[in-house]
PDB file of C-alpha atoms in Angstrom:
ATOM      1  CA  UNK A   1       7.019  -1.562 -27.931  1.00  0.00           C
ATOM      2  CA  UNK A   2       3.595  -1.387 -29.525  1.00  0.00           C
ATOM      3  CA  UNK A   3       0.989   0.420 -27.454  1.00  0.00           C
ATOM      4  CA  UNK A   4      -2.606  -0.753 -27.783  1.00  0.00           C
ATOM      5  CA  UNK A   5      -4.285   1.642 -25.394  1.00  0.00           C
ATOM      6  CA  UNK A   6      -3.328   4.515 -23.156  1.00  0.00           C
ATOM      7  CA  UNK A   7      -4.775   6.841 -20.548  1.00  0.00           C
ATOM      8  CA  UNK A   8      -3.311   9.752 -18.687  1.00  0.00           C
ATOM      9  CA  UNK A   9      -4.625  11.984 -15.950  1.00  0.00           C
ATOM     10  CA  UNK A  10      -3.489  14.201 -13.164  1.00  0.00           C
ATOM     11  CA  UNK A  11      -4.828  14.547  -9.651  1.00  0.00           C
ATOM     12  CA  UNK A  12      -4.138  16.877  -6.774  1.00  0.00           C
ATOM     13  CA  UNK A  13      -1.729  15.369  -4.248  1.00  0.00           C
ATOM     14  CA  UNK A  14      -4.414  14.742  -1.632  1.00  0.00           C
ATOM     15  CA  UNK A  15      -4.693  11.510   0.263  1.00  0.00           C
ATOM     16  CA  UNK A  16      -8.328  11.054  -0.811  1.00  0.00           C
ATOM     17  CA  UNK A  17      -6.957  10.487  -4.333  1.00  0.00           C
ATOM     18  CA  UNK A  18      -4.986   7.392  -3.294  1.00  0.00           C
ATOM     19  CA  UNK A  19      -8.146   5.298  -3.509  1.00  0.00           C
ATOM     20  CA  UNK A  20      -9.247   7.129  -6.644  1.00  0.00           C
ATOM     21  CA  UNK A  21      -5.942   6.332  -8.404  1.00  0.00           C
ATOM     22  CA  UNK A  22      -6.248   2.663  -7.425  1.00  0.00           C
ATOM     23  CA  UNK A  23      -9.784   2.500  -8.777  1.00  0.00           C
ATOM     24  CA  UNK A  24      -8.705   4.101 -12.085  1.00  0.00           C
ATOM     25  CA  UNK A  25      -5.739   1.814 -12.642  1.00  0.00           C
ATOM     26  CA  UNK A  26      -7.700  -1.312 -11.850  1.00  0.00           C
ATOM     27  CA  UNK A  27     -10.496  -0.306 -14.239  1.00  0.00           C
ATOM     28  CA  UNK A  28      -7.911   0.329 -16.971  1.00  0.00           C
ATOM     29  CA  UNK A  29      -5.944  -2.875 -16.311  1.00  0.00           C
ATOM     30  CA  UNK A  30      -9.182  -4.887 -16.430  1.00  0.00           C
ATOM     31  CA  UNK A  31      -8.926  -4.743 -20.223  1.00  0.00           C
ATOM     32  CA  UNK A  32      -6.070  -7.270 -20.025  1.00  0.00           C
ATOM     33  CA  UNK A  33      -8.299  -9.704 -18.108  1.00  0.00           C
ATOM     34  CA  UNK A  34      -5.957 -10.030 -15.126  1.00  0.00           C
ATOM     35  CA  UNK A  35      -6.485 -12.355 -12.187  1.00  0.00           C
ATOM     36  CA  UNK A  36      -7.663 -10.892  -8.903  1.00  0.00           C
ATOM     37  CA  UNK A  37      -4.139 -11.313  -7.562  1.00  0.00           C
ATOM     38  CA  UNK A  38      -2.626  -9.414 -10.481  1.00  0.00           C
ATOM     39  CA  UNK A  39      -5.125  -6.568 -10.054  1.00  0.00           C
ATOM     40  CA  UNK A  40      -4.319  -6.405  -6.345  1.00  0.00           C
ATOM     41  CA  UNK A  41      -0.580  -6.319  -7.092  1.00  0.00           C
ATOM     42  CA  UNK A  42      -1.027  -3.386  -9.470  1.00  0.00           C
ATOM     43  CA  UNK A  43      -3.337  -1.502  -7.098  1.00  0.00           C
ATOM     44  CA  UNK A  44      -0.910  -1.951  -4.211  1.00  0.00           C
ATOM     45  CA  UNK A  45       2.089  -0.741  -6.239  1.00  0.00           C
ATOM     46  CA  UNK A  46       0.189   2.314  -7.516  1.00  0.00           C
ATOM     47  CA  UNK A  47      -1.025   3.091  -4.013  1.00  0.00           C
ATOM     48  CA  UNK A  48       2.578   3.128  -2.778  1.00  0.00           C
ATOM     49  CA  UNK A  49       3.799   5.369  -5.592  1.00  0.00           C
ATOM     50  CA  UNK A  50       0.944   7.852  -5.214  1.00  0.00           C
ATOM     51  CA  UNK A  51       1.347   7.922  -1.428  1.00  0.00           C
ATOM     52  CA  UNK A  52       5.068   8.671  -1.883  1.00  0.00           C
ATOM     53  CA  UNK A  53       4.158  11.730  -3.960  1.00  0.00           C
ATOM     54  CA  UNK A  54       1.848  12.993  -1.213  1.00  0.00           C
ATOM     55  CA  UNK A  55       4.033  12.174   1.788  1.00  0.00           C
ATOM     56  CA  UNK A  56       7.466  12.950   0.337  1.00  0.00           C
ATOM     57  CA  UNK A  57       7.418  14.863  -2.950  1.00  0.00           C
ATOM     58  CA  UNK A  58       4.901  17.499  -1.889  1.00  0.00           C
ATOM     59  CA  UNK A  59       5.584  17.851   1.799  1.00  0.00           C
ATOM     60  CA  UNK A  60       4.869  21.577   1.932  1.00  0.00           C
ATOM     61  CA  UNK A  61       2.250  22.045  -0.768  1.00  0.00           C
ATOM     62  CA  UNK A  62      -0.423  20.231  -2.705  1.00  0.00           C
ATOM     63  CA  UNK A  63       1.035  19.725  -6.161  1.00  0.00           C
ATOM     64  CA  UNK A  64      -0.104  17.582  -9.045  1.00  0.00           C
ATOM     65  CA  UNK A  65       0.466  13.871  -9.547  1.00  0.00           C
ATOM     66  CA  UNK A  66       0.588  12.741 -13.184  1.00  0.00           C
ATOM     67  CA  UNK A  67      -0.533   9.173 -13.733  1.00  0.00           C
ATOM     68  CA  UNK A  68      -0.583   7.298 -17.007  1.00  0.00           C
ATOM     69  CA  UNK A  69      -1.078   3.733 -18.072  1.00  0.00           C
ATOM     70  CA  UNK A  70      -0.305   1.897 -21.292  1.00  0.00           C
ATOM     71  CA  UNK A  71      -1.400  -1.497 -22.471  1.00  0.00           C
ATOM     72  CA  UNK A  72       1.497  -2.820 -24.519  1.00  0.00           C
ATOM     73  CA  UNK A  73       2.069  -5.878 -26.680  1.00  0.00           C
ATOM     74  CA  UNK A  74       2.476  -9.245 -24.950  1.00  0.00           C
ATOM     75  CA  UNK A  75      -0.114  -8.316 -22.324  1.00  0.00           C
ATOM     76  CA  UNK A  76       2.208  -5.922 -20.508  1.00  0.00           C
ATOM     77  CA  UNK A  77       0.859  -2.961 -18.570  1.00  0.00           C
ATOM     78  CA  UNK A  78       3.177  -0.002 -18.110  1.00  0.00           C
ATOM     79  CA  UNK A  79       2.341   2.592 -15.468  1.00  0.00           C
ATOM     80  CA  UNK A  80       4.014   5.931 -15.034  1.00  0.00           C
ATOM     81  CA  UNK A  81       3.615   8.069 -11.911  1.00  0.00           C
ATOM     82  CA  UNK A  82       5.291  11.451 -11.919  1.00  0.00           C
ATOM     83  CA  UNK A  83       5.439  14.414  -9.592  1.00  0.00           C
ATOM     84  CA  UNK A  84       7.068  17.816  -9.815  1.00  0.00           C
ATOM     85  CA  UNK A  85       8.020  17.805  -6.147  1.00  0.00           C
ATOM     86  CA  UNK A  86      11.234  17.925  -4.162  1.00  0.00           C
ATOM     87  CA  UNK A  87      12.982  14.944  -5.764  1.00  0.00           C
ATOM     88  CA  UNK A  88      14.945  12.167  -4.068  1.00  0.00           C
ATOM     89  CA  UNK A  89      18.496  12.903  -2.960  1.00  0.00           C
ATOM     90  CA  UNK A  90      19.673   9.298  -3.019  1.00  0.00           C
ATOM     91  CA  UNK A  91      17.431   6.952  -4.992  1.00  0.00           C
ATOM     92  CA  UNK A  92      19.427   3.848  -4.091  1.00  0.00           C
ATOM     93  CA  UNK A  93      19.096   4.621  -0.395  1.00  0.00           C
ATOM     94  CA  UNK A  94      15.401   5.485  -0.726  1.00  0.00           C
ATOM     95  CA  UNK A  95      14.758   2.082  -2.278  1.00  0.00           C
ATOM     96  CA  UNK A  96      16.272   0.162   0.631  1.00  0.00           C
ATOM     97  CA  UNK A  97      13.561  -1.659   2.601  1.00  0.00           C
ATOM     98  CA  UNK A  98      12.690   0.006   5.929  1.00  0.00           C
ATOM     99  CA  UNK A  99      14.523   3.218   4.994  1.00  0.00           C
ATOM    100  CA  UNK A 100      12.337   6.254   5.593  1.00  0.00           C
ATOM    101  CA  UNK A 101      13.015   9.930   6.020  1.00  0.00           C
ATOM    102  CA  UNK A 102       9.755  10.766   7.744  1.00  0.00           C
ATOM    103  CA  UNK A 103       9.649   8.198  10.555  1.00  0.00           C
ATOM    104  CA  UNK A 104       6.466   8.095  12.575  1.00  0.00           C
ATOM    105  CA  UNK A 105       4.074   5.570  11.177  1.00  0.00           C
ATOM    106  CA  UNK A 106       5.621   5.170   7.746  1.00  0.00           C
ATOM    107  CA  UNK A 107       7.170   1.731   7.408  1.00  0.00           C
ATOM    108  CA  UNK A 108       9.697   2.590   4.694  1.00  0.00           C
ATOM    109  CA  UNK A 109       8.435  -0.219   2.484  1.00  0.00           C
ATOM    110  CA  UNK A 110       6.938   1.677  -0.451  1.00  0.00           C
ATOM    111  CA  UNK A 111       9.601   0.796  -3.012  1.00  0.00           C
ATOM    112  CA  UNK A 112       9.991  -2.750  -1.651  1.00  0.00           C
ATOM    113  CA  UNK A 113       6.279  -3.334  -2.228  1.00  0.00           C
ATOM    114  CA  UNK A 114       6.453  -1.887  -5.747  1.00  0.00           C
ATOM    115  CA  UNK A 115       9.440  -4.070  -6.594  1.00  0.00           C
ATOM    116  CA  UNK A 116       7.890  -7.147  -5.116  1.00  0.00           C
ATOM    117  CA  UNK A 117       4.485  -6.752  -6.782  1.00  0.00           C
ATOM    118  CA  UNK A 118       5.556  -5.511 -10.228  1.00  0.00           C
ATOM    119  CA  UNK A 119       7.983  -7.038 -12.752  1.00  0.00           C
ATOM    120  CA  UNK A 120      10.098  -3.930 -13.247  1.00  0.00           C
ATOM    121  CA  UNK A 121      10.355  -0.612 -11.383  1.00  0.00           C
ATOM    122  CA  UNK A 122      12.455   2.284 -12.681  1.00  0.00           C
ATOM    123  CA  UNK A 123      12.979   5.481 -10.722  1.00  0.00           C
ATOM    124  CA  UNK A 124      14.254   8.743 -12.158  1.00  0.00           C
ATOM    125  CA  UNK A 125      14.608  11.716  -9.860  1.00  0.00           C
ATOM    126  CA  UNK A 126      16.142  15.171  -9.847  1.00  0.00           C
ATOM    127  CA  UNK A 127      16.382  17.317  -6.728  1.00  0.00           C
ATOM    128  CA  UNK A 128      13.954  20.201  -6.829  1.00  0.00           C
ATOM    129  CA  UNK A 129      12.428  18.964 -10.084  1.00  0.00           C
ATOM    130  CA  UNK A 130      10.564  15.799  -9.208  1.00  0.00           C
ATOM    131  CA  UNK A 131      10.438  12.055  -9.514  1.00  0.00           C
ATOM    132  CA  UNK A 132       9.158   9.656 -12.139  1.00  0.00           C
ATOM    133  CA  UNK A 133       8.382   6.012 -11.463  1.00  0.00           C
ATOM    134  CA  UNK A 134       7.824   3.625 -14.367  1.00  0.00           C
ATOM    135  CA  UNK A 135       6.552   0.163 -13.514  1.00  0.00           C
ATOM    136  CA  UNK A 136       5.615  -2.751 -15.750  1.00  0.00           C
ATOM    137  CA  UNK A 137       3.852  -6.016 -15.198  1.00  0.00           C
ATOM    138  CA  UNK A 138       3.061  -8.829 -17.581  1.00  0.00           C
ATOM    139  CA  UNK A 139      -0.471 -10.078 -17.159  1.00  0.00           C
ATOM    140  CA  UNK A 140      -0.860 -13.819 -17.541  1.00  0.00           C
ATOM    141  CA  UNK A 141      -3.072 -14.864 -20.401  1.00  0.00           C
ATOM    142  CA  UNK A 142      -5.904 -16.838 -18.956  1.00  0.00           C
ATOM    143  CA  UNK A 143      -7.146 -19.712 -21.072  1.00  0.00           C
ATOM    144  CA  UNK A 144      -9.950 -18.344 -23.169  1.00  0.00           C
ATOM    145  CA  UNK A 145     -13.271 -20.193 -23.206  1.00  0.00           C
ATOM    146  CA  UNK A 146     -13.182 -20.873 -26.946  1.00  0.00           C
ATOM    147  CA  UNK A 147      -9.541 -22.001 -27.077  1.00  0.00           C
TER     148      UNK A 147
ATOM    149  CA  UNK B   1     -13.391   2.986   6.856  1.00  0.00           C
ATOM    150  CA  UNK B   2     -14.461   2.029  10.353  1.00  0.00           C
ATOM    151  CA  UNK B   3     -13.166   0.371  13.492  1.00  0.00           C
ATOM    152  CA  UNK B   4     -15.393  -1.623  15.795  1.00  0.00           C
ATOM    153  CA  UNK B   5     -13.998  -2.377  19.232  1.00  0.00           C
ATOM    154  CA  UNK B   6     -14.931  -5.371  21.349  1.00  0.00           C
ATOM    155  CA  UNK B   7     -13.571  -5.965  24.828  1.00  0.00           C
ATOM    156  CA  UNK B   8     -13.519  -9.390  26.411  1.00  0.00           C
ATOM    157  CA  UNK B   9     -11.571  -9.849  29.634  1.00  0.00           C
ATOM    158  CA  UNK B  10      -7.955  -8.857  29.010  1.00  0.00           C
ATOM    159  CA  UNK B  11      -8.375  -8.799  25.238  1.00  0.00           C
ATOM    160  CA  UNK B  12      -9.304  -5.854  23.028  1.00  0.00           C
ATOM    161  CA  UNK B  13     -10.289  -6.795  19.497  1.00  0.00           C
ATOM    162  CA  UNK B  14     -10.410  -4.132  16.805  1.00  0.00           C
ATOM    163  CA  UNK B  15     -12.485  -5.138  13.785  1.00  0.00           C
ATOM    164  CA  UNK B  16     -11.148  -3.020  10.951  1.00  0.00           C
ATOM    165  CA  UNK B  17     -13.099  -2.456   7.775  1.00  0.00           C
ATOM    166  CA  UNK B  18     -12.737  -0.650   4.466  1.00  0.00           C
ATOM    167  CA  UNK B  19      -9.495   0.231   2.682  1.00  0.00           C
ATOM    168  CA  UNK B  20      -6.375   0.674   4.781  1.00  0.00           C
ATOM    169  CA  UNK B  21      -4.119   3.205   3.113  1.00  0.00           C
ATOM    170  CA  UNK B  22      -2.281   6.393   4.079  1.00  0.00           C
ATOM    171  CA  UNK B  23      -5.606   8.256   3.813  1.00  0.00           C
ATOM    172  CA  UNK B  24      -7.523   6.092   6.293  1.00  0.00           C
ATOM    173  CA  UNK B  25      -4.672   4.960   8.559  1.00  0.00           C
ATOM    174  CA  UNK B  26      -4.743   7.929  10.904  1.00  0.00           C
ATOM    175  CA  UNK B  27      -8.406   7.566  11.916  1.00  0.00           C
ATOM    176  CA  UNK B  28      -7.974   3.814  12.389  1.00  0.00           C
ATOM    177  CA  UNK B  29      -4.873   4.342  14.475  1.00  0.00           C
ATOM    178  CA  UNK B  30      -6.651   6.854  16.725  1.00  0.00           C
ATOM    179  CA  UNK B  31      -9.643   4.557  17.266  1.00  0.00           C
ATOM    180  CA  UNK B  32      -7.380   1.630  18.189  1.00  0.00           C
ATOM    181  CA  UNK B  33      -5.138   3.691  20.466  1.00  0.00           C
ATOM    182  CA  UNK B  34      -8.130   5.158  22.298  1.00  0.00           C
ATOM    183  CA  UNK B  35      -9.471   1.679  23.013  1.00  0.00           C
ATOM    184  CA  UNK B  36      -6.064   0.479  24.202  1.00  0.00           C
ATOM    185  CA  UNK B  37      -5.604   3.468  26.488  1.00  0.00           C
ATOM    186  CA  UNK B  38      -9.064   3.022  27.952  1.00  0.00           C
ATOM    187  CA  UNK B  39      -8.886  -0.748  28.530  1.00  0.00           C
ATOM    188  CA  UNK B  40      -5.179  -1.455  29.024  1.00  0.00           C
ATOM    189  CA  UNK B  41      -5.481  -4.964  27.547  1.00  0.00           C
ATOM    190  CA  UNK B  42      -2.795  -7.633  27.832  1.00  0.00           C
ATOM    191  CA  UNK B  43      -3.660  -8.635  24.283  1.00  0.00           C
ATOM    192  CA  UNK B  44      -4.686  -6.572  21.252  1.00  0.00           C
ATOM    193  CA  UNK B  45      -6.230  -8.376  18.297  1.00  0.00           C
ATOM    194  CA  UNK B  46      -6.445  -6.626  14.939  1.00  0.00           C
ATOM    195  CA  UNK B  47      -9.049  -8.346  12.806  1.00  0.00           C
ATOM    196  CA  UNK B  48      -8.641  -7.765   9.047  1.00  0.00           C
ATOM    197  CA  UNK B  49     -11.663  -9.758   7.845  1.00  0.00           C
ATOM    198  CA  UNK B  50     -13.398  -6.697   6.395  1.00  0.00           C
ATOM    199  CA  UNK B  51     -10.337  -4.876   5.065  1.00  0.00           C
ATOM    200  CA  UNK B  52     -10.739  -4.915   1.292  1.00  0.00           C
ATOM    201  CA  UNK B  53      -7.333  -3.409   0.490  1.00  0.00           C
ATOM    202  CA  UNK B  54      -4.116  -2.667   2.341  1.00  0.00           C
ATOM    203  CA  UNK B  55      -0.790  -1.150   1.313  1.00  0.00           C
ATOM    204  CA  UNK B  56       2.339  -0.506   3.394  1.00  0.00           C
ATOM    205  CA  UNK B  57       0.427   2.088   5.446  1.00  0.00           C
ATOM    206  CA  UNK B  58      -1.113  -0.949   7.146  1.00  0.00           C
ATOM    207  CA  UNK B  59       2.374  -2.165   8.010  1.00  0.00           C
ATOM    208  CA  UNK B  60       3.103   1.215   9.580  1.00  0.00           C
ATOM    209  CA  UNK B  61      -0.096   0.870  11.603  1.00  0.00           C
ATOM    210  CA  UNK B  62       0.824  -2.618  12.834  1.00  0.00           C
ATOM    211  CA  UNK B  63       4.431  -1.646  13.656  1.00  0.00           C
ATOM    212  CA  UNK B  64       3.282   1.459  15.527  1.00  0.00           C
ATOM    213  CA  UNK B  65       0.809  -0.556  17.657  1.00  0.00           C
ATOM    214  CA  UNK B  66       3.514  -3.154  18.310  1.00  0.00           C
ATOM    215  CA  UNK B  67       5.871  -0.471  19.611  1.00  0.00           C
ATOM    216  CA  UNK B  68       3.198   0.917  21.940  1.00  0.00           C
ATOM    217  CA  UNK B  69       2.174  -2.495  23.290  1.00  0.00           C
ATOM    218  CA  UNK B  70       5.753  -3.549  23.890  1.00  0.00           C
ATOM    219  CA  UNK B  71       6.099  -0.819  26.515  1.00  0.00           C
ATOM    220  CA  UNK B  72       3.480  -2.533  28.671  1.00  0.00           C
ATOM    221  CA  UNK B  73       4.427  -6.089  27.726  1.00  0.00           C
ATOM    222  CA  UNK B  74       1.148  -6.662  25.917  1.00  0.00           C
ATOM    223  CA  UNK B  75       0.748  -9.020  22.989  1.00  0.00           C
ATOM    224  CA  UNK B  76      -0.310  -8.171  19.432  1.00  0.00           C
ATOM    225  CA  UNK B  77      -2.272 -10.592  17.324  1.00  0.00           C
ATOM    226  CA  UNK B  78      -3.363 -10.270  13.690  1.00  0.00           C
ATOM    227  CA  UNK B  79      -6.262 -12.324  12.379  1.00  0.00           C
ATOM    228  CA  UNK B  80      -8.218 -13.072   9.210  1.00  0.00           C
ATOM    229  CA  UNK B  81      -5.930 -11.468   6.642  1.00  0.00           C
ATOM    230  CA  UNK B  82      -6.806 -11.948   2.970  1.00  0.00           C
ATOM    231  CA  UNK B  83      -4.193 -13.287   0.571  1.00  0.00           C
ATOM    232  CA  UNK B  84      -3.297  -9.748  -0.611  1.00  0.00           C
ATOM    233  CA  UNK B  85      -2.915  -8.427   2.940  1.00  0.00           C
ATOM    234  CA  UNK B  86      -0.945 -11.483   4.009  1.00  0.00           C
ATOM    235  CA  UNK B  87       1.554 -10.939   1.175  1.00  0.00           C
ATOM    236  CA  UNK B  88       2.173  -7.340   2.251  1.00  0.00           C
ATOM    237  CA  UNK B  89       2.563  -8.475   5.883  1.00  0.00           C
ATOM    238  CA  UNK B  90       5.009 -11.221   4.900  1.00  0.00           C
ATOM    239  CA  UNK B  91       7.086  -8.804   2.858  1.00  0.00           C
ATOM    240  CA  UNK B  92       7.509  -6.689   5.993  1.00  0.00           C
ATOM    241  CA  UNK B  93       8.307  -9.669   8.220  1.00  0.00           C
ATOM    242  CA  UNK B  94       5.386  -8.849  10.511  1.00  0.00           C
ATOM    243  CA  UNK B  95       5.306 -12.425  11.815  1.00  0.00           C
ATOM    244  CA  UNK B  96       8.374 -11.517  13.867  1.00  0.00           C
ATOM    245  CA  UNK B  97       6.378  -8.874  15.754  1.00  0.00           C
ATOM    246  CA  UNK B  98       2.900 -10.258  15.949  1.00  0.00           C
ATOM    247  CA  UNK B  99       1.080 -13.561  15.869  1.00  0.00           C
ATOM    248  CA  UNK B 100      -0.596 -14.113  12.520  1.00  0.00           C
ATOM    249  CA  UNK B 101      -3.648 -16.270  13.116  1.00  0.00           C
ATOM    250  CA  UNK B 102      -6.677 -17.632  11.346  1.00  0.00           C
ATOM    251  CA  UNK B 103      -6.038 -16.898   7.700  1.00  0.00           C
TER     252      UNK B 103
END
């Protein structure tokens, strides 16, 4: 797939960076001229993935979260969120709605939100090594003014 | 992020504002729970008019308040959710736990 633009960054796994990551991805995605709803979908999915890194991957320490975005052909945005944390023992189980290992006030809906708001969500994880989430979404082409 | 509390009779209304994510959820939760403990309302209203963004941390907040209120038989009501917030709520089936009003 042809890539027209790309950014990558890493942030410390601190909850203050959840909002920062959302702001970055929405500024980057703006280049595809998305609707407000599409921007909100992307922000929500990224917020879930980044929060997972903080709450689950780096439970005991503050590691790094690697975030990248690509604008691909056909108006598709591809977002990758990676951590080098504890990894997920059973990805299938983790992706079940309402399943959570931490309880308390976490709803267990992170992956369900990502899947519902993005077109594709792929999860790769290795215990003790970390987790990578790759999500894509096709942005509708709005009718241009001079069309 | 802020929470403004208004008490009227048996109803406590919490006007939430800002972004509701994992980062801000704890402070919001504490402000709401303090008001509920102090006033023991029969009805808690969470007003989302000034919430500009919410992810599933907001669902955790709603479910947690629902669990607490259920112990005393009090009612939970959610009002003025934006389209984005409403979609996250629907995904979680929140309408089974709380009244969703005034969108």
